[in-house]
Amino acid sequence: SVAYDRSSAPKDCRVSGWLQGDDSDLAVGAEKMFLLTEFTYDLDKSNAQTFNVLDLPGSGVVDTVRLDFTSNHGSSSHTCIYRLRVHGREPDSVSVLAMQS
């Protein structure tokens, strides 16, 4: 069921990733992070929404993702999501991202 107050639902989001095998050292790893997608979660659409990702730099497998919220639908105290699912295919195919709020 949909929450009565949806002000804490995410609005503008960014998903970044790291390629498999990259250093996990935070200082070094931050430089190897790249943008997978930016999107706006629309409250007028289905709770579960799917977003395509951008082409990967070079070839490889993404093994770590990071979801950042740059805004929500009005809450000043928090942003809430129910589930983040990442679906992938072989490295030379397009992957998609699904989020539910």
JSON list of C-alpha atoms in Angstrom, two decimals:
[
{"chain": "A", "resi": 1, "resn": "SER", "atom": "CA", "xyz": [0.00, 0.00, 0.00]},
{"chain": "A", "resi": 2, "resn": "VAL", "atom": "CA", "xyz": [1.05, 3.60, -0.59]},
{"chain": "A", "resi": 3, "resn": "ALA", "atom": "CA", "xyz": [1.95, 5.75, 2.41]},
{"chain": "A", "resi": 4, "resn": "TYR", "atom": "CA", "xyz": [-0.42, 8.64, 3.16]},
{"chain": "A", "resi": 5, "resn": "ASP", "atom": "CA", "xyz": [2.45, 11.15, 3.53]},
{"chain": "A", "resi": 6, "resn": "ARG", "atom": "CA", "xyz": [4.80, 10.68, 0.60]},
{"chain": "A", "resi": 7, "resn": "SER", "atom": "CA", "xyz": [6.95, 13.76, 1.30]},
{"chain": "A", "resi": 8, "resn": "SER", "atom": "CA", "xyz": [9.90, 11.56, 2.30]},
{"chain": "A", "resi": 9, "resn": "ALA", "atom": "CA", "xyz": [9.89, 9.73, -1.06]},
{"chain": "A", "resi": 10, "resn": "PRO", "atom": "CA", "xyz": [13.04, 10.39, -3.10]},
{"chain": "A", "resi": 11, "resn": "LYS", "atom": "CA", "xyz": [12.82, 12.80, -6.02]},
{"chain": "A", "resi": 12, "resn": "ASP", "atom": "CA", "xyz": [16.13, 13.53, -7.76]},
{"chain": "A", "resi": 13, "resn": "CYS", "atom": "CA", "xyz": [18.63, 10.68, -7.54]},
{"chain": "A", "resi": 14, "resn": "ARG", "atom": "CA", "xyz": [22.08, 9.71, -8.78]},
{"chain": "A", "resi": 15, "resn": "VAL", "atom": "CA", "xyz": [23.57, 6.20, -8.98]},
{"chain": "A", "resi": 16, "resn": "SER", "atom": "CA", "xyz": [27.34, 5.71, -9.24]},
{"chain": "A", "resi": 17, "resn": "GLY", "atom": "CA", "xyz": [29.39, 2.55, -9.54]},
{"chain": "A", "resi": 18, "resn": "TRP", "atom": "CA", "xyz": [32.85, 1.01, -9.37]},
{"chain": "A", "resi": 19, "resn": "LEU", "atom": "CA", "xyz": [34.23, -1.67, -11.69]},
{"chain": "A", "resi": 20, "resn": "GLN", "atom": "CA", "xyz": [34.99, -5.11, -10.28]},
{"chain": "A", "resi": 21, "resn": "GLY", "atom": "CA", "xyz": [38.55, -5.48, -9.04]},
{"chain": "A", "resi": 22, "resn": "ASP", "atom": "CA", "xyz": [39.21, -1.78, -8.40]},
{"chain": "A", "resi": 23, "resn": "ASP", "atom": "CA", "xyz": [40.97, -0.80, -5.15]},
{"chain": "A", "resi": 24, "resn": "SER", "atom": "CA", "xyz": [38.63, -0.55, -2.19]},
{"chain": "A", "resi": 25, "resn": "ASP", "atom": "CA", "xyz": [40.82, 2.18, -0.63]},
{"chain": "A", "resi": 26, "resn": "LEU", "atom": "CA", "xyz": [38.39, 5.11, -0.21]},
{"chain": "A", "resi": 27, "resn": "ALA", "atom": "CA", "xyz": [40.81, 7.83, -1.38]},
{"chain": "A", "resi": 28, "resn": "VAL", "atom": "CA", "xyz": [41.78, 5.88, -4.49]},
{"chain": "A", "resi": 29, "resn": "GLY", "atom": "CA", "xyz": [38.33, 4.33, -5.05]},
{"chain": "A", "resi": 30, "resn": "ALA", "atom": "CA", "xyz": [36.57, 7.72, -5.11]},
{"chain": "A", "resi": 31, "resn": "GLU", "atom": "CA", "xyz": [38.57, 8.62, -8.21]},
{"chain": "A", "resi": 32, "resn": "LYS", "atom": "CA", "xyz": [37.45, 5.42, -9.95]},
{"chain": "A", "resi": 33, "resn": "MET", "atom": "CA", "xyz": [33.75, 5.96, -9.25]},
{"chain": "A", "resi": 34, "resn": "PHE", "atom": "CA", "xyz": [31.65, 6.81, -12.31]},
{"chain": "A", "resi": 35, "resn": "LEU", "atom": "CA", "xyz": [28.07, 7.90, -12.95]},
{"chain": "A", "resi": 36, "resn": "LEU", "atom": "CA", "xyz": [25.65, 5.12, -13.92]},
{"chain": "A", "resi": 37, "resn": "THR", "atom": "CA", "xyz": [22.47, 7.22, -14.12]},
{"chain": "A", "resi": 38, "resn": "GLU", "atom": "CA", "xyz": [20.60, 10.28, -12.84]},
{"chain": "A", "resi": 39, "resn": "PHE", "atom": "CA", "xyz": [16.82, 10.22, -12.65]},
{"chain": "A", "resi": 40, "resn": "THR", "atom": "CA", "xyz": [13.71, 11.73, -11.06]},
{"chain": "A", "resi": 41, "resn": "TYR", "atom": "CA", "xyz": [11.39, 9.44, -9.10]},
{"chain": "A", "resi": 42, "resn": "ASP", "atom": "CA", "xyz": [7.84, 10.44, -10.13]},
{"chain": "A", "resi": 43, "resn": "LEU", "atom": "CA", "xyz": [5.08, 10.10, -7.50]},
{"chain": "A", "resi": 44, "resn": "ASP", "atom": "CA", "xyz": [2.43, 10.06, -10.24]},
{"chain": "A", "resi": 45, "resn": "LYS", "atom": "CA", "xyz": [3.82, 6.80, -11.69]},
{"chain": "A", "resi": 46, "resn": "SER", "atom": "CA", "xyz": [3.95, 3.28, -10.29]},
{"chain": "A", "resi": 47, "resn": "ASN", "atom": "CA", "xyz": [5.74, 2.74, -6.95]},
{"chain": "A", "resi": 48, "resn": "ALA", "atom": "CA", "xyz": [8.27, 0.50, -8.73]},
{"chain": "A", "resi": 49, "resn": "GLN", "atom": "CA", "xyz": [10.07, 2.48, -11.45]},
{"chain": "A", "resi": 50, "resn": "THR", "atom": "CA", "xyz": [12.86, 1.35, -13.77]},
{"chain": "A", "resi": 51, "resn": "PHE", "atom": "CA", "xyz": [15.72, 3.52, -15.05]},
{"chain": "A", "resi": 52, "resn": "ASN", "atom": "CA", "xyz": [18.32, 2.71, -17.71]},
{"chain": "A", "resi": 53, "resn": "VAL", "atom": "CA", "xyz": [21.99, 3.18, -16.93]},
{"chain": "A", "resi": 54, "resn": "LEU", "atom": "CA", "xyz": [24.58, 5.02, -19.02]},
{"chain": "A", "resi": 55, "resn": "ASP", "atom": "CA", "xyz": [27.26, 3.21, -21.02]},
{"chain": "A", "resi": 56, "resn": "LEU", "atom": "CA", "xyz": [30.11, 1.96, -18.84]},
{"chain": "A", "resi": 57, "resn": "PRO", "atom": "CA", "xyz": [33.55, 3.49, -19.31]},
{"chain": "A", "resi": 58, "resn": "GLY", "atom": "CA", "xyz": [35.61, 0.75, -20.96]},
{"chain": "A", "resi": 59, "resn": "SER", "atom": "CA", "xyz": [34.67, -2.82, -20.25]},
{"chain": "A", "resi": 60, "resn": "GLY", "atom": "CA", "xyz": [34.15, -4.57, -16.97]},
{"chain": "A", "resi": 61, "resn": "VAL", "atom": "CA", "xyz": [31.65, -5.61, -14.36]},
{"chain": "A", "resi": 62, "resn": "VAL", "atom": "CA", "xyz": [30.21, -3.18, -11.80]},
{"chain": "A", "resi": 63, "resn": "ASP", "atom": "CA", "xyz": [30.33, -4.84, -8.39]},
{"chain": "A", "resi": 64, "resn": "THR", "atom": "CA", "xyz": [29.52, -1.87, -6.14]},
{"chain": "A", "resi": 65, "resn": "VAL", "atom": "CA", "xyz": [26.84, 0.82, -6.54]},
{"chain": "A", "resi": 66, "resn": "ARG", "atom": "CA", "xyz": [26.07, 3.99, -4.59]},
{"chain": "A", "resi": 67, "resn": "LEU", "atom": "CA", "xyz": [22.65, 5.68, -4.49]},
{"chain": "A", "resi": 68, "resn": "ASP", "atom": "CA", "xyz": [22.59, 9.40, -3.63]},
{"chain": "A", "resi": 69, "resn": "PHE", "atom": "CA", "xyz": [19.45, 11.51, -3.14]},
{"chain": "A", "resi": 70, "resn": "THR", "atom": "CA", "xyz": [19.80, 15.14, -4.17]},
{"chain": "A", "resi": 71, "resn": "SER", "atom": "CA", "xyz": [16.20, 15.97, -3.21]},
{"chain": "A", "resi": 72, "resn": "ASN", "atom": "CA", "xyz": [12.98, 14.42, -1.97]},
{"chain": "A", "resi": 73, "resn": "HIS", "atom": "CA", "xyz": [9.30, 15.35, -2.25]},
{"chain": "A", "resi": 74, "resn": "GLY", "atom": "CA", "xyz": [9.28, 17.74, 0.72]},
{"chain": "A", "resi": 75, "resn": "SER", "atom": "CA", "xyz": [10.44, 16.14, 3.97]},
{"chain": "A", "resi": 76, "resn": "SER", "atom": "CA", "xyz": [13.08, 18.20, 5.76]},
{"chain": "A", "resi": 77, "resn": "SER", "atom": "CA", "xyz": [14.10, 15.38, 8.10]},
{"chain": "A", "resi": 78, "resn": "HIS", "atom": "CA", "xyz": [14.66, 12.27, 5.96]},
{"chain": "A", "resi": 79, "resn": "THR", "atom": "CA", "xyz": [14.34, 10.43, 2.64]},
{"chain": "A", "resi": 80, "resn": "CYS", "atom": "CA", "xyz": [12.93, 6.90, 2.62]},
{"chain": "A", "resi": 81, "resn": "ILE", "atom": "CA", "xyz": [13.02, 4.09, 0.07]},
{"chain": "A", "resi": 82, "resn": "TYR", "atom": "CA", "xyz": [11.53, 0.63, 0.33]},
{"chain": "A", "resi": 83, "resn": "ARG", "atom": "CA", "xyz": [13.85, -1.23, -2.02]},
{"chain": "A", "resi": 84, "resn": "LEU", "atom": "CA", "xyz": [16.64, -0.72, -4.54]},
{"chain": "A", "resi": 85, "resn": "ARG", "atom": "CA", "xyz": [17.14, -3.50, -7.06]},
{"chain": "A", "resi": 86, "resn": "VAL", "atom": "CA", "xyz": [19.96, -3.59, -9.56]},
{"chain": "A", "resi": 87, "resn": "HIS", "atom": "CA", "xyz": [19.59, -5.89, -12.56]},
{"chain": "A", "resi": 88, "resn": "GLY", "atom": "CA", "xyz": [22.40, -6.60, -14.97]},
{"chain": "A", "resi": 89, "resn": "ARG", "atom": "CA", "xyz": [23.43, -8.59, -17.99]},
{"chain": "A", "resi": 90, "resn": "GLU", "atom": "CA", "xyz": [26.68, -9.56, -19.62]},
{"chain": "A", "resi": 91, "resn": "PRO", "atom": "CA", "xyz": [29.15, -6.60, -19.73]},
{"chain": "A", "resi": 92, "resn": "ASP", "atom": "CA", "xyz": [28.36, -5.63, -23.35]},
{"chain": "A", "resi": 93, "resn": "SER", "atom": "CA", "xyz": [24.58, -5.36, -22.71]},
{"chain": "A", "resi": 94, "resn": "VAL", "atom": "CA", "xyz": [22.49, -2.55, -21.20]},
{"chain": "A", "resi": 95, "resn": "SER", "atom": "CA", "xyz": [21.66, -2.80, -17.48]},
{"chain": "A", "resi": 96, "resn": "VAL", "atom": "CA", "xyz": [18.66, -1.31, -15.69]},
{"chain": "A", "resi": 97, "resn": "LEU", "atom": "CA", "xyz": [17.94, -0.01, -12.21]},
{"chain": "A", "resi": 98, "resn": "ALA", "atom": "CA", "xyz": [14.62, -0.39, -10.37]},
{"chain": "A", "resi": 99, "resn": "MET", "atom": "CA", "xyz": [13.60, 1.57, -7.26]},
{"chain": "A", "resi": 100, "resn": "GLN", "atom": "CA", "xyz": [10.47, 1.34, -5.15]},
{"chain": "A", "resi": 101, "resn": "SER", "atom": "CA", "xyz": [9.22, 3.92, -2.66]}
]
